[in-house]
Coordinates of C-alpha atoms in Angstrom, one line a residue:
Chain A
M964 CA -20.5 -13.7 0.5
Q965 CA -23.7 -13.4 2.1
P966 CA -24.2 -9.6 3.4
L967 CA -23.9 -9.2 7.2
H968 CA -27.7 -8.3 7.4
K969 CA -28.9 -11.8 6.2
I970 CA -26.6 -13.8 8.6
D971 CA -28.7 -15.7 11.0
D972 CA -28.1 -14.9 14.7
E973 CA -26.0 -18.1 15.8
T974 CA -23.5 -17.3 13.0
A975 CA -23.4 -13.6 14.0
A976 CA -22.5 -14.3 17.4
Y977 CA -19.9 -17.0 16.0
I978 CA -18.6 -14.3 14.0
L979 CA -18.2 -11.7 17.1
E980 CA -16.6 -14.4 19.0
T981 CA -14.0 -15.2 16.6
R982 CA -13.2 -11.9 14.7
R983 CA -10.5 -11.0 17.6
Q984 CA -8.7 -14.6 16.8
F985 CA -9.0 -13.9 13.4
E986 CA -7.1 -10.5 13.6
D987 CA -4.4 -12.3 16.1
L988 CA -3.7 -15.0 13.8
R989 CA -3.6 -12.7 10.7
Q990 CA -1.2 -10.7 13.4
V991 CA 1.0 -13.8 14.0
A992 CA 1.3 -14.3 10.2
A993 CA 2.4 -10.7 9.5
Q994 CA 5.2 -11.1 12.4
L995 CA 6.2 -14.2 11.1
A996 CA 6.6 -12.7 7.3
G997 CA 8.4 -9.7 8.8
F998 CA 10.7 -11.9 10.5
L999 CA 11.3 -13.6 7.0
V1000 CA 11.6 -10.7 5.4
L1001 CA 14.8 -9.6 8.0
N1002 CA 16.2 -12.9 7.5
A1003 CA 15.9 -13.0 3.6
S1004 CA 17.2 -9.5 3.2
G1005 CA 20.5 -10.9 5.6
A1006 CA 19.3 -8.3 8.6
D1007 CA 21.7 -9.1 11.7
T1008 CA 18.7 -9.2 13.8
A1009 CA 17.0 -12.5 12.2
S1010 CA 17.5 -15.0 14.8
P1011 CA 15.6 -17.5 16.5
D1012 CA 15.5 -15.2 19.8
H1013 CA 14.3 -12.3 18.0
P1014 CA 11.6 -10.7 20.4
M1015 CA 9.1 -10.8 17.7
L1016 CA 9.0 -14.4 17.6
A1017 CA 8.2 -14.7 21.4
S1018 CA 5.7 -11.9 21.0
A1019 CA 4.1 -14.0 18.0
A1020 CA 4.2 -17.1 20.3
E1021 CA 2.4 -15.6 23.1
L1022 CA -0.1 -13.8 20.3
Y1023 CA -0.5 -17.3 18.7
R1024 CA -1.2 -19.5 22.1
D1025 CA -4.3 -17.2 22.9
A1026 CA -5.5 -17.3 19.3
A1027 CA -5.1 -20.8 18.9
E1028 CA -7.1 -21.7 22.1
G1029 CA -9.8 -19.3 20.9
V1030 CA -10.3 -20.7 17.9
Q1031 CA -10.4 -24.1 19.3
C1032 CA -13.0 -23.3 22.0
A1033 CA -15.4 -21.5 19.5
R1034 CA -18.9 -22.4 18.8
P1035 CA -19.6 -22.5 15.0
S1036 CA -23.1 -22.5 13.4
R1037 CA -23.8 -24.9 10.6
R1038 CA -23.3 -22.1 8.2
A1039 CA -19.9 -21.0 10.0
L1040 CA -18.5 -24.7 10.1
L1041 CA -16.6 -24.4 6.9
H1042 CA -15.3 -20.9 8.4
H1043 CA -14.0 -22.2 11.3
R1044 CA -12.1 -25.1 9.5
F1045 CA -10.3 -22.7 7.9
L1046 CA -9.4 -21.2 11.0
L1047 CA -8.5 -24.5 12.7
E1048 CA -6.2 -25.0 9.3
A1049 CA -4.5 -21.7 9.6
S1050 CA -3.9 -21.9 13.5
A1051 CA -2.4 -25.4 12.6
D1052 CA -0.1 -24.1 10.0
L1053 CA 1.1 -21.1 11.9
G1054 CA 1.8 -23.3 14.6
A1055 CA 4.1 -25.1 12.5
A1056 CA 5.8 -22.3 11.1
L1057 CA 6.3 -20.9 14.6
T1058 CA 7.9 -24.0 15.9
A1059 CA 10.3 -24.0 12.7
A1060 CA 11.1 -20.3 13.0
R1061 CA 12.3 -20.9 16.6
N1062 CA 14.4 -24.1 15.7
G1063 CA 16.5 -22.5 13.2
L1064 CA 17.1 -19.8 10.5
R1065 CA 16.2 -21.6 7.4
V1066 CA 13.6 -20.1 5.3
D1067 CA 11.8 -22.8 3.6
P1068 CA 10.6 -24.9 6.6
V1069 CA 8.9 -21.5 8.2
L1070 CA 7.5 -20.1 4.9
L1071 CA 5.9 -23.1 3.1
P1072 CA 3.4 -23.4 6.5
L1073 CA 3.2 -19.8 6.6
R1074 CA 2.1 -19.5 2.8
R1075 CA -0.6 -22.2 3.7
A1076 CA -1.9 -20.5 6.7
Y1077 CA -2.2 -17.3 4.9
R1078 CA -4.5 -19.0 2.0
H1079 CA -6.5 -20.7 4.9
L1080 CA -7.4 -17.0 6.4
Q1081 CA -8.0 -15.6 3.0
D1082 CA -10.5 -18.2 2.6
A1083 CA -11.8 -17.7 5.6
A1084 CA -12.1 -14.0 4.9
C1085 CA -14.2 -15.0 2.0
E1086 CA -16.6 -17.4 3.5
L1087 CA -18.0 -15.0 6.1
P1088 CA -18.5 -11.3 6.6
G1089 CA -16.5 -9.3 9.0
F1090 CA -13.0 -10.6 8.4
E1091 CA -10.8 -8.5 6.6
M1092 CA -7.3 -9.4 5.5
V1093 CA -6.0 -6.1 5.4
S1094 CA -7.2 -3.3 8.0
F1095 CA -8.2 -0.9 5.9
Q1096 CA -10.1 1.5 8.5
H1097 CA -8.4 4.8 8.4
A1098 CA -6.0 3.9 6.1
C1099 CA -4.9 6.4 3.9
C1100 CA -6.5 6.3 0.3
A1101 CA -9.4 3.8 1.6
A1102 CA -11.4 5.7 4.1
R1103 CA -14.9 4.6 4.8
R1104 CA -17.6 7.1 4.0
A1105 CA -20.0 7.8 6.9
P1106 CA -23.5 7.1 5.9
D1107 CA -25.6 9.5 4.8
R1108 CA -27.5 11.6 8.0
A1109 CA -30.0 14.0 8.3
P1110 CA -28.5 17.7 8.6
Q1111 CA -29.6 17.9 12.3
E1112 CA -27.3 15.1 13.5
N1113 CA -24.1 16.7 11.8
R1114 CA -24.6 19.8 13.9
I1115 CA -22.3 20.2 17.1
Chain B
M803 CA 15.8 17.0 -24.9
N804 CA 13.8 14.4 -22.5
R805 CA 15.6 11.4 -21.9
Y806 CA 12.5 9.6 -20.7
S807 CA 9.1 9.5 -21.6
I808 CA 6.8 9.8 -18.3
W809 CA 3.2 8.8 -18.0
A810 CA 1.2 9.1 -14.7
M811 CA -1.4 6.0 -15.2
E812 CA -4.5 5.7 -13.5
F813 CA -5.7 2.1 -12.5
A814 CA -8.8 2.6 -10.2
E815 CA -10.5 5.8 -8.6
V816 CA -12.5 6.4 -5.3
P817 CA -15.5 8.8 -6.8
D818 CA -15.9 11.0 -3.6
Y819 CA -13.2 11.0 -0.7
H820 CA -13.0 13.0 1.7
L821 CA -11.0 16.3 1.5
S822 CA -9.8 16.0 5.4
G823 CA -8.1 12.6 4.3
L824 CA -6.0 14.8 1.8
I825 CA -5.4 18.2 3.4
Y826 CA -4.5 18.3 7.1
G827 CA -7.3 19.8 9.2
A828 CA -9.6 20.1 6.2
H829 CA -12.6 18.7 8.2
N830 CA -16.2 19.1 6.6
Q831 CA -14.9 20.7 3.4
G832 CA -16.6 17.9 1.2
Y833 CA -15.4 15.3 -1.1
R834 CA -13.4 14.9 -4.2
R835 CA -12.4 12.2 -6.4
L836 CA -9.4 10.4 -5.9
P837 CA -7.5 8.6 -8.5
Y838 CA -5.3 5.6 -7.8
C839 CA -2.3 6.1 -10.1
Y840 CA 1.2 4.7 -10.9
V841 CA 4.1 6.2 -13.0
V842 CA 5.6 4.8 -16.0
I843 CA 9.1 6.1 -17.1
K844 CA 10.5 5.1 -20.4
G845 CA 13.9 5.4 -22.0
Q846 CA 17.5 4.7 -21.7
G847 CA 16.4 0.9 -23.0
R848 CA 14.2 0.3 -20.3
V849 CA 11.0 0.4 -18.4
A850 CA 10.9 1.4 -14.8
M851 CA 7.7 2.3 -12.4
I852 CA 7.1 4.1 -9.7
D853 CA 5.0 2.4 -7.6
V854 CA 2.7 -0.9 -8.7
G855 CA -0.7 -0.1 -7.5
Y856 CA -2.6 -3.2 -5.3
N857 CA -3.8 -6.5 -6.2
H858 CA -7.6 -6.7 -7.1
K859 CA -7.9 -10.2 -6.5
A860 CA -6.8 -9.7 -2.8
Y861 CA -8.9 -6.5 -2.1
G862 CA -11.0 -5.7 -4.4
E863 CA -14.4 -6.8 -3.2
V864 CA -13.6 -5.0 0.3
L865 CA -12.4 -2.0 -1.2
A866 CA -15.4 -1.8 -3.5
N867 CA -17.8 -2.6 -1.3
T868 CA -16.6 -0.9 1.9
Y869 CA -14.6 1.7 0.6
G870 CA -16.2 2.9 -2.3
V871 CA -12.6 2.0 -4.6
R872 CA -14.1 1.7 -8.1
N873 CA -12.9 0.9 -11.7
W874 CA -9.8 -1.1 -10.6
R875 CA -7.9 -2.2 -14.2
P876 CA -5.2 -4.9 -14.2
P877 CA -1.6 -3.6 -14.9
R878 CA -1.7 -5.5 -18.3
E879 CA -4.6 -3.4 -19.6
V880 CA -3.3 -0.1 -18.1
L881 CA 0.2 -0.2 -19.7
A882 CA -1.0 -1.6 -22.9
E883 CA -2.5 2.2 -23.4
C884 CA 1.1 2.8 -23.9
G885 CA 2.5 -0.1 -25.9
L886 CA 3.8 -1.7 -22.9
A887 CA 3.3 -4.9 -20.7
P888 CA 4.2 -5.6 -17.3
E889 CA 7.1 -8.1 -18.4
D890 CA 8.7 -5.1 -19.9
V891 CA 9.1 -3.4 -16.5
S892 CA 12.8 -4.0 -15.1
T893 CA 12.7 -1.5 -12.2
V894 CA 10.3 -0.4 -9.9
F895 CA 10.6 1.9 -6.9
I896 CA 8.6 1.7 -4.1
T897 CA 7.7 5.0 -2.6
H898 CA 6.2 3.4 0.6
A899 CA 4.7 -0.3 1.9
H900 CA 0.9 0.8 1.8
F901 CA -1.4 -1.5 0.2
D902 CA -2.1 0.5 -2.9
H903 CA 1.6 1.2 -3.8
M904 CA 3.1 -2.2 -3.1
G905 CA 0.1 -4.6 -3.2
N906 CA 1.0 -5.9 -6.5
L907 CA 4.6 -7.2 -6.8
E908 CA 3.7 -10.3 -8.1
D909 CA 2.4 -9.1 -11.6
F910 CA 6.1 -7.8 -12.6
P911 CA 8.0 -11.2 -13.1
N912 CA 11.1 -9.2 -14.4
A913 CA 11.3 -6.2 -12.3
T914 CA 13.9 -5.5 -9.4
F915 CA 12.1 -3.6 -6.6
Y916 CA 13.7 -0.9 -4.5
I917 CA 12.7 0.2 -1.4
Q918 CA 14.0 2.0 1.9
E919 CA 15.0 -0.7 4.2
R920 CA 14.0 1.5 7.3
E921 CA 10.4 1.2 5.9
L922 CA 10.3 -2.7 6.0
S923 CA 12.3 -3.1 9.2
K924 CA 10.0 -0.3 11.0
W925 CA 6.9 -2.1 9.7
V926 CA 8.2 -5.4 11.2
W927 CA 9.0 -3.6 14.4
A928 CA 5.2 -2.0 14.6
M929 CA 4.2 -5.8 14.1
S930 CA 6.3 -6.7 17.3
L931 CA 4.1 -4.1 19.5
E932 CA 0.8 -5.0 21.3
R933 CA -2.5 -5.4 19.8
R934 CA -3.4 -1.7 21.2
F935 CA -0.8 -0.3 19.1
R936 CA -2.4 -1.9 15.8
W937 CA -3.1 1.3 14.4
L938 CA 0.7 1.4 13.3
M939 CA 0.0 -1.6 11.0
L940 CA -3.0 0.0 9.1
G941 CA -2.8 -0.4 5.3
I942 CA -0.5 -3.3 5.5
D943 CA -1.0 -6.6 3.9
P944 CA 1.1 -9.5 5.4
A945 CA 0.7 -11.0 1.9
D946 CA 2.9 -8.3 0.7
L947 CA 5.7 -9.4 3.2
L948 CA 5.6 -12.9 1.8
R949 CA 5.8 -11.8 -1.5
A950 CA 9.1 -9.3 -0.6
V951 CA 10.5 -12.8 0.8
D952 CA 10.6 -14.1 -2.2
L953 CA 11.7 -11.3 -3.8
A954 CA 14.7 -11.3 -1.5
R955 CA 15.4 -14.7 -2.1
Q956 CA 15.4 -13.9 -6.1
G957 CA 17.8 -10.9 -5.5
R958 CA 15.3 -8.8 -6.7
L959 CA 14.6 -6.4 -3.8
V960 CA 17.0 -3.8 -3.0
C961 CA 17.0 -2.3 0.5
V962 CA 18.1 1.1 0.2
N963 CA 19.6 3.0 3.1
G964 CA 18.7 6.8 2.7
D965 CA 19.2 8.5 -0.4
R966 CA 20.6 7.1 -3.4
E967 CA 21.8 8.6 -6.5
D968 CA 21.6 7.5 -10.2
A969 CA 19.3 4.4 -9.0
L970 CA 19.1 4.8 -12.9
P971 CA 20.7 7.1 -15.0
G972 CA 19.3 10.5 -14.1
I973 CA 16.9 9.0 -11.5
D974 CA 17.3 10.0 -7.9
L975 CA 16.2 8.2 -4.6
R976 CA 15.2 10.6 -1.8
A977 CA 14.3 9.2 1.5
A978 CA 11.7 11.1 3.9
F979 CA 12.3 9.3 7.3
D980 CA 9.3 9.6 9.7
T981 CA 6.9 11.6 7.1
H982 CA 3.7 9.7 5.8
T983 CA 5.1 6.6 6.8
W984 CA 8.2 5.3 8.5
A985 CA 10.4 5.7 5.6
S986 CA 9.0 6.9 2.6
M987 CA 10.8 8.1 -0.6
Y988 CA 10.4 10.4 -3.5
V989 CA 11.6 9.8 -7.0
T990 CA 13.3 12.6 -9.2
V991 CA 13.8 12.2 -12.7
R992 CA 16.5 14.5 -14.2
N993 CA 15.2 14.3 -17.7
D994 CA 18.4 15.6 -19.4
L995 CA 20.6 13.4 -17.1
A996 CA 22.3 16.6 -16.3
A997 CA 24.0 16.8 -12.6
N998 CA 22.5 20.1 -12.4
S999 CA 19.2 19.6 -14.3
G1000 CA 17.1 22.1 -15.5
N1001 CA 14.6 19.7 -16.0
T1002 CA 14.0 17.8 -13.1
W1003 CA 10.3 15.7 -12.3
V1004 CA 9.6 14.9 -8.5
F1005 CA 7.1 12.1 -8.0
A1006 CA 6.2 12.6 -4.4
G1007 CA 4.5 9.4 -3.7
D1008 CA 2.1 9.9 -0.9
L1009 CA 4.0 12.5 0.7
I1010 CA 1.7 15.2 -1.4
Y1011 CA -1.8 14.2 -2.2
A1012 CA -3.0 17.4 -3.6
A1013 CA -2.0 20.7 -4.9
E1014 CA -3.2 22.2 -1.7
N1015 CA -0.4 20.4 0.0
L1016 CA 2.0 22.7 -1.9
R1017 CA 0.4 25.5 -1.7
G1018 CA -2.6 25.9 0.9
A1019 CA -6.0 27.5 0.0
D1020 CA -4.1 30.6 -1.6
A1021 CA -1.7 29.9 -4.7
D1022 CA -0.8 34.1 -4.7
D1023 CA 0.3 33.5 -1.2
P1024 CA 1.2 29.8 -0.9
F1025 CA 2.2 27.8 2.2
Y1026 CA 2.7 24.3 3.0
V1027 CA -0.2 21.9 4.5
P1028 CA 0.7 18.1 5.3
V1029 CA -1.6 15.4 3.9
G1030 CA -4.2 14.4 6.3
L1031 CA -2.5 10.9 7.2
A1032 CA 1.0 10.4 8.8
T1033 CA 2.7 7.7 10.5
G1034 CA 5.5 10.4 11.4
S1035 CA 5.7 14.0 11.7
Q1036 CA 3.9 16.8 10.3
V1037 CA 7.1 19.1 10.4
N1038 CA 9.0 16.5 8.6
L1039 CA 6.3 16.2 6.0
I1040 CA 6.4 20.2 5.4
M1041 CA 10.7 20.0 5.4
T1042 CA 10.1 17.3 2.7
A1043 CA 7.5 19.5 1.0
E1044 CA 10.0 22.2 0.4
D1045 CA 12.9 19.8 -0.5
M1046 CA 10.5 18.6 -3.3
I1047 CA 10.1 22.1 -4.5
K1048 CA 13.6 23.3 -4.5
A1049 CA 14.4 19.7 -6.4
A1050 CA 11.6 20.6 -9.0
Q1051 CA 13.6 23.9 -9.7
G1052 CA 10.8 26.1 -7.3
D1053 CA 8.1 24.9 -9.8
P1054 CA 5.0 23.0 -7.8
N1055 CA 3.7 21.8 -11.2
R1056 CA 6.8 19.6 -11.6
V1057 CA 6.1 17.6 -8.2
I1058 CA 4.1 15.0 -9.5
A1059 CA 1.1 13.8 -6.7
V1060 CA -0.4 10.9 -8.3
H1061 CA -3.5 11.0 -6.1
E1062 CA -4.1 14.6 -7.6
D1063 CA -7.4 14.4 -9.8
R1064 CA -6.7 17.5 -11.6
L1065 CA -3.1 16.2 -13.0
G1066 CA -5.0 15.5 -15.7
S1067 CA -5.9 19.1 -16.8
M1068 CA -2.5 20.4 -15.9
F1069 CA -0.8 18.2 -18.5
P1070 CA -1.6 16.5 -21.9
S1071 CA -4.1 13.6 -21.1
R1072 CA -6.6 11.6 -22.3
T1073 CA -9.2 9.3 -20.7
T1074 CA -9.6 5.5 -21.9
S1075 CA -12.2 3.4 -22.6
A1076 CA -12.2 2.2 -19.3
N1077 CA -12.8 6.1 -18.0
L1078 CA -9.3 6.3 -16.6
K1079 CA -6.8 9.2 -17.3
I1080 CA -3.4 8.7 -18.7
T1081 CA -1.4 11.9 -18.4
E1082 CA 1.8 12.7 -20.3
L1083 CA 4.2 14.1 -18.6
A1084 CA 7.2 14.1 -20.8
L1085 CA 8.2 12.3 -24.4
A1086 CA 11.8 11.2 -25.2
E1087 CA 13.0 11.7 -29.0
G1088 CA 11.2 9.2 -31.1
E1089 CA 8.1 8.5 -28.7
P1090 CA 5.0 8.4 -30.1
S1091 CA 2.4 10.6 -27.6
R1092 CA -0.3 8.2 -26.2
V1093 CA -2.6 11.0 -25.5
G1094 CA -2.9 12.6 -29.0

């Protein structure tokens, strides 16, 4: 993957524009996966009217619209295609989840969507499948500073 | 007599992790090597593990480039140091759902996984919250949840509600709700299989990162200091530390913190050709030493 400082301005603008949508699509995927875990482990609450599905649908609507409206640079065309495909598959997974309790019709498009998101994360910098910032055991080390900058 | 052989096996490391992440309030006190480690328990005709590490294919580049995680080695290479393969593992106890403990489920095709049900259900709840609550989701990978779906359908995911005695002979699971995570758990191994064991090991997951969490800065006048990151309560972490010490017959050296860099100097150990440590905590009868 190209380092961030070698990205052209147009692509950098695209990254800033779509990062939020990427994170929201990732969140929708997580919500659907969570719903399936509840379902597969036999939890009573895993019904099509689970509030998380409503929350996922709302998040999805805005994210999908944002992806549609994004203006990719030439360098970002493939990335944008991954986002569009992820968005389409998540839409299919959501519809399936709200139509019934069977796992496969949700899981199959959800897996595809996740792969598209992974591909997108690998294609351009600035997109992470797992947010590690402030996560335990993987803390970002601050860049070295001159001593006086550390004084309070 | 030991009934299980037990090794703590490093699979990656952060050369310089900030101390305040390990010890609550230890700001501006420097950095320390942070090993990533899982525990292998062999005996009674089976192989069990406590946690499974993370999947380098999915996270490796980000972790290496941005967060300084180095030297990841796959389970096949790590376990081979003890003459084992991932296929030999029949049981895995997941202490909590963070990526570096639960992030490699697919590499253990014959294992049944135990996790606290609340650990999953609360993550799912956190996912349903609005975007401004996303701190609660940090360190969680949706892909792990997808794999958990598969495990559940295959009957290989056991959701535990609270404590469970003898999940395997002599091995107990202890819930620690609202501590490091929603429902972390620690694992005790009564290595003589006795009900009132005098030979108990406690595997703390991330409820303890370092010796200082159990003794503070003064080993002669110890006090508990929570770990540097918790979704739940610092009070609960401290009370759990007390429970773990009691379970370990009062011996803090028997409460094993898998991120403790000094583990290898407290017990017999060796450094592998990959520059990662294996620490041998116990040897069952007939088992050759893997560190000699």
